């Protein structure tokens, strides 16, 4: 990809609770060294993990309820309210749990729902975890995940024309305009979105979570094996770290910044 090739943000999402519903955004401020505001702010511990809210440290996703193993999570519709810290969970259109995640009573209400309804998946009592500004990311750094929609279209072709909902990839930014797979060559380069700057840190190795349909909650595709057969790897998408503040939004251009010559 040349530096002159730009893409456009067509979708912008955050995931306040790891494994639960993506929330669409129109515009959002980015801050250096941070995720999207409230992205992966909470997680639901699946059995004791040793996580200490007073001294938060990264833990592997296997310690939490997550789509890679718990596809039924996709059947829930959750919404988080920043002003009140309230999480509301609906199932088949009906509210099944609600609570302020910054209070013991609110967390208990959410935990009670998972205790009652997710027994086959539980390794111990489910517990809502928060680490203040900690991010329960799949990687041990604060990142923004980016998916190139042309790469998703290439996967559809690999699957014989089967439609692939881009939300399977649970990205923060969905961009259109780059050639398929060209984003994988951007590691180490800097992306410019308005005043914001993001340095591409690594490629994303896909896990079985992408096999789960985000609408039906069915595990109906085999995306990582398909990638491996066709490309020799299971990478799709990139992680980037915010290195300069700025507001970004749907419709904004994403440019590859020309390297500074010394």
Coordinates of C-alpha atoms in Angstrom, one line a residue:
X1 CA 0.0 0.0 0.0
X2 CA 1.3 3.5 -0.8
X3 CA 1.0 6.4 1.6
X4 CA -1.3 8.1 -0.9
X5 CA -4.0 5.4 -0.5
X6 CA -6.6 6.4 2.0
X7 CA -9.5 4.6 3.5
X8 CA -12.7 5.9 5.1
X9 CA -14.2 5.0 8.5
X10 CA -17.5 3.4 7.8
X11 CA -18.1 1.9 11.3
X12 CA -17.0 2.9 14.8
X13 CA -17.7 0.6 17.8
X14 CA -16.9 0.2 21.5
X15 CA -17.4 -2.9 23.7
X16 CA -17.9 -1.7 27.3
X17 CA -18.2 -5.3 28.6
X18 CA -15.9 -7.9 27.1
X19 CA -17.8 -10.4 25.2
X20 CA -21.1 -8.5 25.1
X21 CA -22.8 -6.3 22.6
X22 CA -20.9 -3.8 20.4
X23 CA -22.1 -0.2 20.7
X24 CA -22.1 1.9 17.6
X25 CA -20.6 5.5 17.8
X26 CA -20.6 8.4 15.4
X27 CA -17.7 10.3 16.8
X28 CA -15.3 9.7 19.7
X29 CA -12.3 11.4 21.2
X30 CA -9.0 9.5 21.2
X31 CA -6.3 10.1 23.8
X32 CA -2.7 9.1 23.6
X33 CA -2.0 5.7 25.1
X34 CA -5.7 4.9 25.6
X35 CA -8.4 2.8 24.1
X36 CA -11.7 4.2 22.9
X37 CA -13.5 5.6 25.9
X38 CA -14.9 2.7 28.0
X39 CA -13.8 0.0 25.5
X40 CA -13.5 -3.3 27.4
X41 CA -13.8 -1.4 30.6
X42 CA -15.5 -4.4 32.3
X43 CA -15.2 -8.2 32.0
X44 CA -17.1 -11.1 33.5
X45 CA -14.7 -13.3 35.4
X46 CA -15.3 -17.0 34.7
X47 CA -13.9 -18.6 37.9
X48 CA -11.1 -17.1 40.0
X49 CA -8.5 -15.3 37.9
X50 CA -6.4 -13.5 40.5
X51 CA -7.3 -10.1 39.0
X52 CA -6.8 -7.3 41.6
X53 CA -8.9 -4.2 40.8
X54 CA -6.5 -2.1 43.0
X55 CA -3.5 -3.3 41.0
X56 CA -4.9 -4.3 37.6
X57 CA -2.8 -6.5 35.4
X58 CA -3.6 -8.1 32.0
X59 CA -5.1 -11.5 32.1
X60 CA -5.7 -13.9 29.2
X61 CA -9.2 -13.9 27.8
X62 CA -9.7 -17.5 28.8
X63 CA -10.2 -16.1 32.4
X64 CA -13.4 -14.4 31.3
X65 CA -16.7 -15.2 29.6
X66 CA -16.0 -14.6 25.9
X67 CA -17.4 -15.5 22.5
X68 CA -14.5 -17.8 21.5
X69 CA -16.0 -20.3 24.0
X70 CA -19.3 -18.9 25.1
X71 CA -21.2 -18.2 21.9
X72 CA -24.5 -17.7 23.8
X73 CA -23.3 -14.3 24.8
X74 CA -24.1 -13.1 21.3
X75 CA -27.8 -13.8 22.0
X76 CA -27.9 -11.1 24.6
X77 CA -28.4 -7.4 23.8
X78 CA -26.6 -5.2 26.3
X79 CA -26.3 -1.4 26.6
X80 CA -24.0 0.6 28.9
X81 CA -24.9 4.1 30.1
X82 CA -21.8 6.2 30.8
X83 CA -23.6 8.7 33.0
X84 CA -24.9 6.1 35.4
X85 CA -22.5 3.2 34.8
X86 CA -25.7 1.1 34.3
X87 CA -25.6 -2.1 32.2
X88 CA -28.9 -3.3 30.9
X89 CA -29.1 -6.8 29.4
X90 CA -32.0 -7.9 27.2
X91 CA -32.9 -11.4 25.9
X92 CA -35.5 -11.7 23.2
X93 CA -36.4 -8.1 23.7
X94 CA -37.1 -8.4 27.4
X95 CA -34.9 -7.0 30.2
X96 CA -33.3 -9.8 32.1
X97 CA -30.7 -8.0 34.2
X98 CA -29.8 -4.4 35.0
X99 CA -27.4 -2.8 37.4
X100 CA -24.8 0.0 38.2
X101 CA -21.5 -1.7 37.6
X102 CA -19.8 0.6 40.0
X103 CA -21.9 -0.6 43.0
X104 CA -21.8 -3.9 44.7
X105 CA -25.6 -4.3 44.4
X106 CA -25.5 -3.5 40.6
X107 CA -22.7 -6.0 40.0
X108 CA -24.5 -8.6 42.0
X109 CA -27.6 -8.2 39.8
X110 CA -25.6 -8.9 36.7
X111 CA -23.7 -11.8 38.3
X112 CA -27.0 -13.4 39.4
X113 CA -28.2 -13.5 35.8
X114 CA -25.1 -15.3 34.6
X115 CA -25.0 -17.6 37.6
X116 CA -28.6 -18.7 36.8
X117 CA -28.3 -18.9 33.0
X118 CA -24.7 -19.8 32.1
X119 CA -24.1 -22.8 34.4
X120 CA -22.7 -25.1 31.7
X121 CA -20.0 -22.6 30.8
X122 CA -19.1 -21.5 34.3
X123 CA -15.8 -22.6 36.0
X124 CA -16.8 -20.8 39.2
X125 CA -18.9 -17.9 40.4
X126 CA -19.1 -15.2 37.7
X127 CA -17.8 -11.9 38.8
X128 CA -18.1 -8.4 37.2
X129 CA -14.6 -7.0 37.1
X130 CA -13.5 -3.3 36.7
X131 CA -10.0 -1.9 36.9
X132 CA -10.8 1.8 36.6
X133 CA -9.0 2.7 33.4
X134 CA -7.8 -0.8 32.8
X135 CA -8.8 -2.4 29.4
X136 CA -9.7 -6.1 29.3
X137 CA -8.2 -6.4 25.8
X138 CA -7.0 -9.6 24.2
X139 CA -3.5 -8.1 24.2
X140 CA -1.5 -6.7 27.0
X141 CA -1.5 -3.1 25.8
X142 CA -4.1 -0.4 25.2
X143 CA -5.0 -0.6 21.5
X144 CA -7.6 0.3 18.9
X145 CA -8.5 -2.5 16.5
X146 CA -9.1 -1.9 12.8
X147 CA -10.7 -4.1 10.2
X148 CA -10.3 -3.6 6.5
X149 CA -13.7 -4.3 4.9
X150 CA -12.1 -5.4 1.6
X151 CA -10.3 -8.2 3.6
X152 CA -13.7 -9.3 4.9
X153 CA -15.0 -9.4 1.3
X154 CA -12.0 -11.5 0.4
X155 CA -12.9 -14.0 3.1
X156 CA -16.4 -14.1 1.7
X157 CA -14.9 -15.2 -1.6
X158 CA -12.8 -17.8 0.1
X159 CA -16.1 -19.2 1.6
X160 CA -17.7 -19.4 -1.8
X161 CA -19.7 -16.3 -1.6
X162 CA -21.0 -16.8 2.0
X163 CA -21.9 -13.5 3.6
X164 CA -19.6 -12.6 6.5
X165 CA -20.9 -10.0 9.0
X166 CA -18.0 -7.7 9.7
X167 CA -19.1 -7.5 13.4
X168 CA -17.8 -11.0 13.8
X169 CA -14.4 -9.4 14.1
X170 CA -15.4 -7.1 17.0
X171 CA -13.3 -4.2 15.8
X172 CA -13.3 -0.6 16.9
X173 CA -12.8 0.8 13.4
X174 CA -14.1 -0.6 10.2
X175 CA -12.5 1.0 7.2
X176 CA -13.2 0.8 3.4
X177 CA -10.9 1.8 0.6
X178 CA -7.7 -0.2 1.2
X179 CA -6.9 -3.2 -1.0
X180 CA -7.6 -6.6 0.7
X181 CA -4.9 -7.6 3.2
X182 CA -2.8 -4.5 2.6
X183 CA -3.4 -3.5 6.2
X184 CA -1.2 -6.4 7.3
X185 CA 1.8 -4.6 5.9
X186 CA 1.2 -1.5 7.9
X187 CA 2.9 -2.7 11.2
X188 CA 5.2 0.0 12.4
X189 CA 3.6 2.7 10.3
X190 CA 1.4 5.7 11.5
X191 CA -2.2 6.3 10.5
X192 CA -3.5 9.9 10.4
X193 CA -7.2 10.5 11.2
X194 CA -7.7 14.2 11.4
X195 CA -5.5 15.4 14.3
X196 CA -5.3 11.9 15.8
X197 CA -2.3 9.6 15.1
X198 CA -2.2 5.8 15.6
X199 CA 0.8 3.7 15.3
X200 CA 0.1 0.2 14.0
X201 CA 1.5 -2.2 16.6
X202 CA 0.7 -5.7 15.3
X203 CA -1.5 -7.9 13.2
X204 CA -4.5 -9.6 14.8
X205 CA -4.5 -13.4 14.9
X206 CA -8.1 -14.5 14.7
X207 CA -9.6 -16.9 17.2
X208 CA -12.8 -19.0 17.1
X209 CA -14.9 -16.0 18.2
X210 CA -15.1 -15.0 14.5
X211 CA -17.0 -18.3 13.8
X212 CA -20.0 -17.0 15.8
X213 CA -22.7 -15.2 14.0
X214 CA -23.3 -12.0 16.0
X215 CA -27.0 -12.0 15.2
X216 CA -28.0 -15.7 15.6
X217 CA -25.3 -16.6 18.2
X218 CA -24.7 -19.8 16.1
X219 CA -21.2 -21.1 15.5
X220 CA -21.7 -21.5 11.8
X221 CA -18.4 -20.7 10.0
X222 CA -14.7 -21.7 10.3
X223 CA -12.9 -18.4 9.6
X224 CA -9.5 -19.1 11.2
X225 CA -9.0 -22.4 9.4
X226 CA -10.2 -20.8 6.1
X227 CA -7.6 -18.1 6.5
X228 CA -4.9 -20.7 7.3
X229 CA -5.8 -22.8 4.2
X230 CA -5.8 -19.8 1.8
X231 CA -3.2 -17.5 3.2
X232 CA -0.9 -19.6 5.4
X233 CA -1.8 -17.6 8.5
X234 CA -4.9 -16.6 10.5
X235 CA -4.4 -12.8 10.6
X236 CA -7.2 -10.3 9.8
X237 CA -7.0 -6.8 11.0
X238 CA -4.5 -4.7 12.9
X239 CA -4.0 -3.3 16.4
X240 CA -2.9 0.3 16.7
X241 CA -1.8 2.5 19.6
X242 CA -3.0 6.1 19.9
X243 CA 0.1 8.3 19.8
X244 CA -1.6 11.7 19.3
X245 CA -4.9 13.0 20.6
X246 CA -7.8 13.8 18.3
X247 CA -11.5 13.2 17.6
X248 CA -12.5 10.7 15.0
X249 CA -15.8 9.7 13.4
X250 CA -17.7 7.8 10.8
X251 CA -16.8 9.3 7.4
X252 CA -13.3 10.4 8.3
X253 CA -10.4 9.6 6.1
X254 CA -7.6 7.3 7.3
X255 CA -4.3 8.1 5.7
X256 CA -1.0 6.3 5.9
X257 CA 1.5 9.0 7.0
X258 CA 4.6 9.5 5.0
X259 CA 7.7 8.7 7.1
X260 CA 9.7 11.6 8.2
X261 CA 13.1 11.7 6.4
X262 CA 16.1 12.5 8.7

